Tab-separated table of C-alpha atoms in Angstrom:
chain	number	residue	atom	x	y	z
A	1	MET	CA	1.400	-5.213	58.942
A	2	GLU	CA	-2.015	-5.235	57.602
A	3	ARG	CA	-2.973	-6.974	54.401
A	4	VAL	CA	-5.826	-6.185	52.185
A	5	PRO	CA	-7.981	-8.866	51.362
A	6	ILE	CA	-8.420	-10.099	47.639
A	7	LEU	CA	-11.841	-12.045	46.850
A	8	LYS	CA	-12.677	-13.643	43.689
A	9	ILE	CA	-16.213	-13.952	42.090
A	10	GLY	CA	-16.016	-15.946	38.705
A	11	ASP	CA	-13.892	-14.183	36.093
A	12	ILE	CA	-13.143	-11.215	38.786
A	13	LEU	CA	-11.397	-10.211	41.609
A	14	LEU	CA	-12.770	-7.910	44.316
A	15	VAL	CA	-10.234	-5.627	46.464
A	16	SER	CA	-12.785	-3.628	48.841
A	17	ILE	CA	-9.923	-0.818	50.407
A	18	GLN	CA	-11.428	0.263	53.895
A	19	LEU	CA	-7.892	1.358	55.414
A	20	ASP	CA	-5.512	4.012	55.536
A	21	MET	CA	-3.590	3.232	53.303
A	22	SER	CA	0.503	3.333	53.692
A	23	ASP	CA	2.944	2.405	51.583
A	24	GLN	CA	3.733	-0.921	52.659
A	25	THR	CA	0.324	-2.399	52.103
A	26	ALA	CA	0.104	-0.831	49.506
A	27	VAL	CA	2.840	-2.091	47.731
A	28	GLN	CA	1.668	-5.816	49.441
A	29	LEU	CA	-0.740	-4.997	47.100
A	30	GLN	CA	-0.152	-4.749	43.765
A	31	GLU	CA	2.297	-7.717	44.793
A	32	ASP	CA	-0.587	-9.263	45.762
A	33	LEU	CA	-3.227	-8.417	43.260
A	34	ALA	CA	-0.363	-9.588	40.411
A	35	GLU	CA	0.481	-12.846	42.079
A	36	ARG	CA	-2.961	-13.880	41.706
A	37	ILE	CA	-4.159	-12.040	38.679
A	38	VAL	CA	-1.239	-15.248	37.261
A	39	ALA	CA	-2.081	-17.818	39.995
A	40	THR	CA	-6.545	-17.386	39.322
A	41	GLY	CA	-6.109	-15.673	35.804
A	42	CYS	CA	-8.514	-13.320	36.219
A	43	HIS	CA	-9.072	-10.531	33.375
A	44	GLY	CA	-10.687	-8.258	36.007
A	45	VAL	CA	-9.823	-6.438	38.992
A	46	ILE	CA	-12.263	-4.465	40.564
A	47	ILE	CA	-11.440	-2.135	42.940
A	48	ASP	CA	-13.686	-0.365	45.606
A	49	ILE	CA	-13.555	2.436	47.166
A	50	THR	CA	-16.711	3.171	48.943
A	51	ALA	CA	-14.863	3.327	52.396
A	52	LEU	CA	-12.583	6.482	51.383
A	53	ASP	CA	-13.206	9.164	52.651
A	54	ILE	CA	-10.494	10.978	50.813
A	55	VAL	CA	-8.745	9.785	48.277
A	56	ASP	CA	-5.640	11.708	47.761
A	57	SER	CA	-2.408	11.930	45.082
A	58	PHE	CA	-0.891	8.515	47.226
A	59	VAL	CA	-3.755	6.780	47.112
A	60	GLY	CA	-4.260	8.016	42.885
A	61	ARG	CA	-0.905	7.602	41.951
A	62	MET	CA	-1.455	3.563	43.266
A	63	LEU	CA	-4.795	3.055	41.932
A	64	SER	CA	-3.438	4.028	38.627
A	65	THR	CA	-0.450	2.051	39.052
A	66	ILE	CA	-2.520	-1.338	40.162
A	67	ALA	CA	-4.332	-0.880	36.511
A	68	SER	CA	-1.105	-1.087	34.921
A	69	ILE	CA	0.038	-3.817	35.987
A	70	SER	CA	-3.562	-5.328	35.345
A	71	LYS	CA	-3.351	-4.560	32.302
A	72	VAL	CA	0.456	-5.714	30.715
A	73	LEU	CA	-1.635	-9.056	32.967
A	74	ASP	CA	-3.890	-8.743	30.826
A	75	ALA	CA	-6.778	-7.542	32.986
A	76	GLU	CA	-9.185	-4.716	32.879
A	77	THR	CA	-9.325	-2.690	36.137
A	78	VAL	CA	-12.607	-0.890	37.210
A	79	VAL	CA	-12.747	1.522	40.250
A	80	VAL	CA	-16.482	1.276	42.146
A	81	GLY	CA	-18.474	2.967	44.761
A	82	MET	CA	-16.488	6.497	44.617
A	83	ARG	CA	-18.651	9.056	47.003
A	84	PRO	CA	-19.710	12.537	45.119
A	85	ALA	CA	-17.349	13.969	48.038
A	86	VAL	CA	-14.428	12.218	46.703
A	87	ALA	CA	-15.229	12.868	42.736
A	88	ILE	CA	-15.101	16.348	43.934
A	89	THR	CA	-11.878	17.127	45.967
A	90	LEU	CA	-10.411	15.143	42.595
A	91	VAL	CA	-11.046	17.020	40.206
A	92	GLU	CA	-10.040	19.880	42.555
A	93	LEU	CA	-6.941	18.887	43.296
A	94	GLY	CA	-6.103	18.930	40.036
A	95	LEU	CA	-6.217	14.465	40.625
A	96	SER	CA	-6.416	12.622	36.943
A	97	LEU	CA	-6.783	8.835	37.236
A	98	ASN	CA	-4.672	8.008	34.962
A	99	GLY	CA	-6.238	4.849	33.136
A	100	ILE	CA	-8.783	4.086	35.287
A	101	ARG	CA	-11.930	3.085	34.597
A	102	THR	CA	-15.108	3.593	37.000
A	103	ALA	CA	-18.301	2.522	37.818
A	104	LEU	CA	-20.976	3.468	40.231
A	105	ASN	CA	-21.567	-0.191	41.728
A	106	VAL	CA	-19.828	-3.497	42.259
A	107	GLU	CA	-22.538	-4.969	39.687
A	108	ARG	CA	-22.020	-2.483	36.850
A	109	GLY	CA	-18.331	-2.616	37.808
A	110	MET	CA	-18.871	-6.061	36.795
A	111	GLU	CA	-20.928	-5.712	32.967
A	112	LEU	CA	-17.463	-2.715	32.222
A	113	VAL	CA	-15.600	-5.431	32.718
A	114	ALA	CA	-17.630	-8.084	30.500
A	115	ALA	CA	-18.057	-4.736	28.110
A	116	ALA	CA	-14.570	-4.775	27.318
A	117	ARG	CA	-13.553	-8.858	27.096
A	118	GLY	CA	-16.938	-8.236	24.832
A	119	ASP	CA	-16.112	-5.767	22.870
A	120	GLU	CA	-12.393	-7.166	22.502
A	121	SER	CA	-14.137	-10.521	21.112
A	122	ASP	CA	-16.186	-8.342	18.970
A	123	ASP	CA	-13.161	-6.778	17.090
A	124	GLN	CA	-11.445	-10.566	16.178
A	125	TYR	CA	-14.510	-11.240	14.933
A	126	ASP	CA	-14.929	-7.621	12.764
A	127	ASP	CA	-11.226	-8.641	11.654
A	128	ASP	CA	-12.513	-11.700	10.670
A	129	ALA	CA	-15.554	-10.100	8.740
A	130	ASP	CA	-13.433	-7.724	7.225
A	131	ALA	CA	-10.275	-10.473	5.979
A	132	GLU	CA	-13.552	-12.895	4.568
A	133	THR	CA	-14.926	-9.976	2.273
A	134	ALA	CA	-11.721	-8.326	1.323
A	135	ARG	CA	-10.947	-12.251	-0.221
A	136	PRO	CA	-12.799	-11.644	-3.231
B	1	MET	CA	-16.705	6.232	62.869
B	2	GLU	CA	-15.588	3.954	60.432
B	3	ARG	CA	-18.226	2.232	58.318
B	4	VAL	CA	-17.906	-1.473	57.051
B	5	PRO	CA	-19.434	-0.585	53.015
B	6	ILE	CA	-21.884	-3.465	52.033
B	7	LEU	CA	-21.369	-4.436	48.437
B	8	LYS	CA	-24.588	-5.931	46.479
B	9	ILE	CA	-23.516	-8.371	43.870
B	10	GLY	CA	-26.024	-9.893	42.331
B	11	ASP	CA	-28.915	-12.280	44.955
B	12	ILE	CA	-26.040	-11.285	47.592
B	13	LEU	CA	-25.222	-8.798	49.726
B	14	LEU	CA	-20.916	-8.587	50.942
B	15	VAL	CA	-19.465	-7.810	53.329
B	16	SER	CA	-15.438	-7.808	53.939
B	17	ILE	CA	-14.657	-7.608	57.501
B	18	GLN	CA	-11.168	-5.672	57.384
B	19	LEU	CA	-10.913	-3.708	60.744
B	20	ASP	CA	-11.759	-4.798	64.720
B	21	MET	CA	-14.854	-3.789	65.305
B	22	SER	CA	-15.778	-1.898	67.885
B	23	ASP	CA	-19.103	-1.609	69.672
B	24	GLN	CA	-20.729	1.388	68.111
B	25	THR	CA	-18.991	-0.229	64.021
B	26	ALA	CA	-21.107	-3.318	64.737
B	27	VAL	CA	-24.407	-1.772	65.827
B	28	GLN	CA	-24.224	0.104	62.586
B	29	LEU	CA	-23.507	-2.540	60.313
B	30	GLN	CA	-26.123	-4.647	61.626
B	31	GLU	CA	-28.400	-2.103	60.925
B	32	ASP	CA	-27.222	-0.658	57.201
B	33	LEU	CA	-27.508	-5.030	57.034
B	34	ALA	CA	-30.664	-5.060	57.662
B	35	GLU	CA	-31.890	-1.535	55.668
B	36	ARG	CA	-30.107	-2.577	52.950
B	37	ILE	CA	-31.905	-6.582	53.035
B	38	VAL	CA	-35.052	-4.265	53.503
B	39	ALA	CA	-33.876	-2.503	50.297
B	40	THR	CA	-32.423	-4.625	47.586
B	41	GLY	CA	-34.595	-7.572	48.453
B	42	CYS	CA	-31.620	-9.848	48.971
B	43	HIS	CA	-31.139	-13.579	49.919
B	44	GLY	CA	-27.582	-13.984	50.978
B	45	VAL	CA	-25.078	-12.187	52.956
B	46	ILE	CA	-21.937	-13.055	52.691
B	47	ILE	CA	-19.447	-12.127	55.612
B	48	ASP	CA	-15.881	-12.370	54.434
B	49	ILE	CA	-13.441	-12.555	57.810
B	50	THR	CA	-9.899	-13.282	55.431
B	51	ALA	CA	-8.222	-10.157	57.277
B	52	LEU	CA	-9.135	-10.969	60.852
B	53	ASP	CA	-7.019	-12.291	62.302
B	54	ILE	CA	-8.559	-13.170	65.940
B	55	VAL	CA	-12.093	-13.651	66.192
B	56	ASP	CA	-13.585	-13.524	69.723
B	57	SER	CA	-16.337	-13.746	72.119
B	58	PHE	CA	-17.324	-9.879	70.669
B	59	VAL	CA	-17.261	-11.082	66.812
B	60	GLY	CA	-18.782	-14.256	67.365
B	61	ARG	CA	-21.519	-12.761	68.734
B	62	MET	CA	-21.581	-10.230	66.446
B	63	LEU	CA	-21.544	-13.218	63.695
B	64	SER	CA	-24.682	-15.136	65.018
B	65	THR	CA	-26.708	-11.678	65.206
B	66	ILE	CA	-25.975	-10.834	62.072
B	67	ALA	CA	-27.417	-13.797	60.838
B	68	SER	CA	-29.973	-13.754	63.204
B	69	ILE	CA	-31.084	-10.657	61.996
B	70	SER	CA	-30.691	-12.189	58.250
B	71	LYS	CA	-32.880	-15.159	59.236
B	72	VAL	CA	-36.058	-13.174	60.143
B	73	LEU	CA	-36.342	-11.162	56.576
B	74	ASP	CA	-35.617	-13.619	55.033
B	75	ALA	CA	-31.695	-14.344	53.651
B	76	GLU	CA	-29.047	-16.292	54.527
B	77	THR	CA	-25.623	-15.901	55.849
B	78	VAL	CA	-22.553	-17.336	55.005
B	79	VAL	CA	-18.773	-16.635	56.753
B	80	VAL	CA	-16.175	-17.177	54.679
B	81	GLY	CA	-12.241	-17.257	54.221
B	82	MET	CA	-11.874	-17.869	57.601
B	83	ARG	CA	-8.046	-19.029	58.405
B	84	PRO	CA	-7.503	-21.913	59.913
B	85	ALA	CA	-5.727	-20.570	63.230
B	86	VAL	CA	-8.815	-18.550	64.009
B	87	ALA	CA	-10.978	-21.950	63.258
B	88	ILE	CA	-8.569	-23.648	66.011
B	89	THR	CA	-8.631	-20.480	68.062
B	90	LEU	CA	-12.948	-20.520	68.067
B	91	VAL	CA	-12.976	-23.667	69.131
B	92	GLU	CA	-9.958	-23.395	71.854
B	93	LEU	CA	-11.883	-20.677	73.680
B	94	GLY	CA	-15.391	-23.285	73.517
B	95	LEU	CA	-17.155	-20.206	71.215
B	96	SER	CA	-19.495	-21.481	68.652
B	97	LEU	CA	-20.565	-19.814	65.944
B	98	ASN	CA	-24.837	-20.788	66.351
B	99	GLY	CA	-26.847	-20.357	63.357
B	100	ILE	CA	-24.265	-19.380	60.797
B	101	ARG	CA	-22.838	-21.510	58.430
B	102	THR	CA	-19.371	-21.493	56.419
B	103	ALA	CA	-17.509	-21.822	53.034
B	104	LEU	CA	-14.468	-21.815	52.661
B	105	ASN	CA	-14.675	-18.769	49.643
B	106	VAL	CA	-16.349	-16.125	48.402
B	107	GLU	CA	-17.931	-18.197	45.264
B	108	ARG	CA	-18.661	-21.306	47.425
B	109	GLY	CA	-20.329	-19.576	50.040
B	110	MET	CA	-22.054	-17.723	47.202
B	111	GLU	CA	-23.107	-21.479	45.457
B	112	LEU	CA	-24.318	-22.817	48.883
B	113	VAL	CA	-26.863	-18.936	49.525
B	114	ALA	CA	-27.810	-20.861	45.859
B	115	ALA	CA	-28.503	-24.388	46.976
B	116	ALA	CA	-30.072	-23.146	50.114
B	117	ARG	CA	-32.299	-21.064	48.327
B	118	GLY	CA	-32.901	-23.766	45.772
B	119	ASP	CA	-33.474	-26.649	48.476
B	120	GLU	CA	-36.299	-24.531	49.497
B	121	SER	CA	-38.642	-24.780	46.401
B	122	ASP	CA	-37.251	-28.409	46.748
B	123	ASP	CA	-39.874	-28.810	49.538
B	124	GLN	CA	-41.948	-26.384	48.699
B	125	TYR	CA	-42.507	-28.844	45.463
B	126	ASP	CA	-41.645	-31.801	47.499
B	127	ASP	CA	-44.948	-30.233	50.019
B	128	ASP	CA	-47.003	-29.854	47.165
B	129	ALA	CA	-46.225	-33.632	45.797
B	130	ASP	CA	-47.346	-35.052	49.466
B	131	ALA	CA	-50.773	-32.913	49.345
B	132	GLU	CA	-51.248	-34.877	46.120
B	133	THR	CA	-50.646	-38.112	46.922
B	134	ALA	CA	-52.458	-37.967	49.770
B	135	ARG	CA	-55.508	-36.626	47.240
B	136	PRO	CA	-56.616	-39.991	46.232
């Protein structure tokens, strides 16, 4: 069975999908990713789909599932490298990638993950600030 | 024809090989990589072969060719993610990966590229130092 490799780069897990996904490969990828997120404590998952000519409902659902699993494990998911034709087909098919952030390329995806983590720290900071101003 | 995606991360181009390479795919990858190195000015090429069960003489030669092309274009090539079984087979087949550096994973590969670039700057610095001491 084919297995999609998961690459760790800093705080991010990178997955480059190049094969047509079978049911088994998709389930295996979800399990592998969940395990790696827990093992590494990474806070970002970037899925590169540059190589995909078509994103059908099966792949769309797989991406949504991965995003949901990652979310539960405190990691952001960003899908990068979507081709213009794929985006058009997605809209024409009426498929919405629920809960999935997208970015043009891996670097922007990394920035998005960093920004999302930064926002969370900012929120925390804001809460503190509010608490302080509320004190007197 | 399948095309292997090339991902740019900072100063590095990352290629994850997951398919069995045909002649055409290999040539296409070499051309694409050369173009991307020139277009981006990247100084490192990291090739991930985690997904490969076998590295035969064809793939070995392709990796060597990529390393040579990159070298000419002033970029270091590091092959990462080689499985233990693949390493054993390589040695048993008597294949040597000429001019190819290897690292355990992408992160260490990046460190290796950074170190190689650092060494070069150091060399330059040493030359300057020698020149200075030679002056009087």
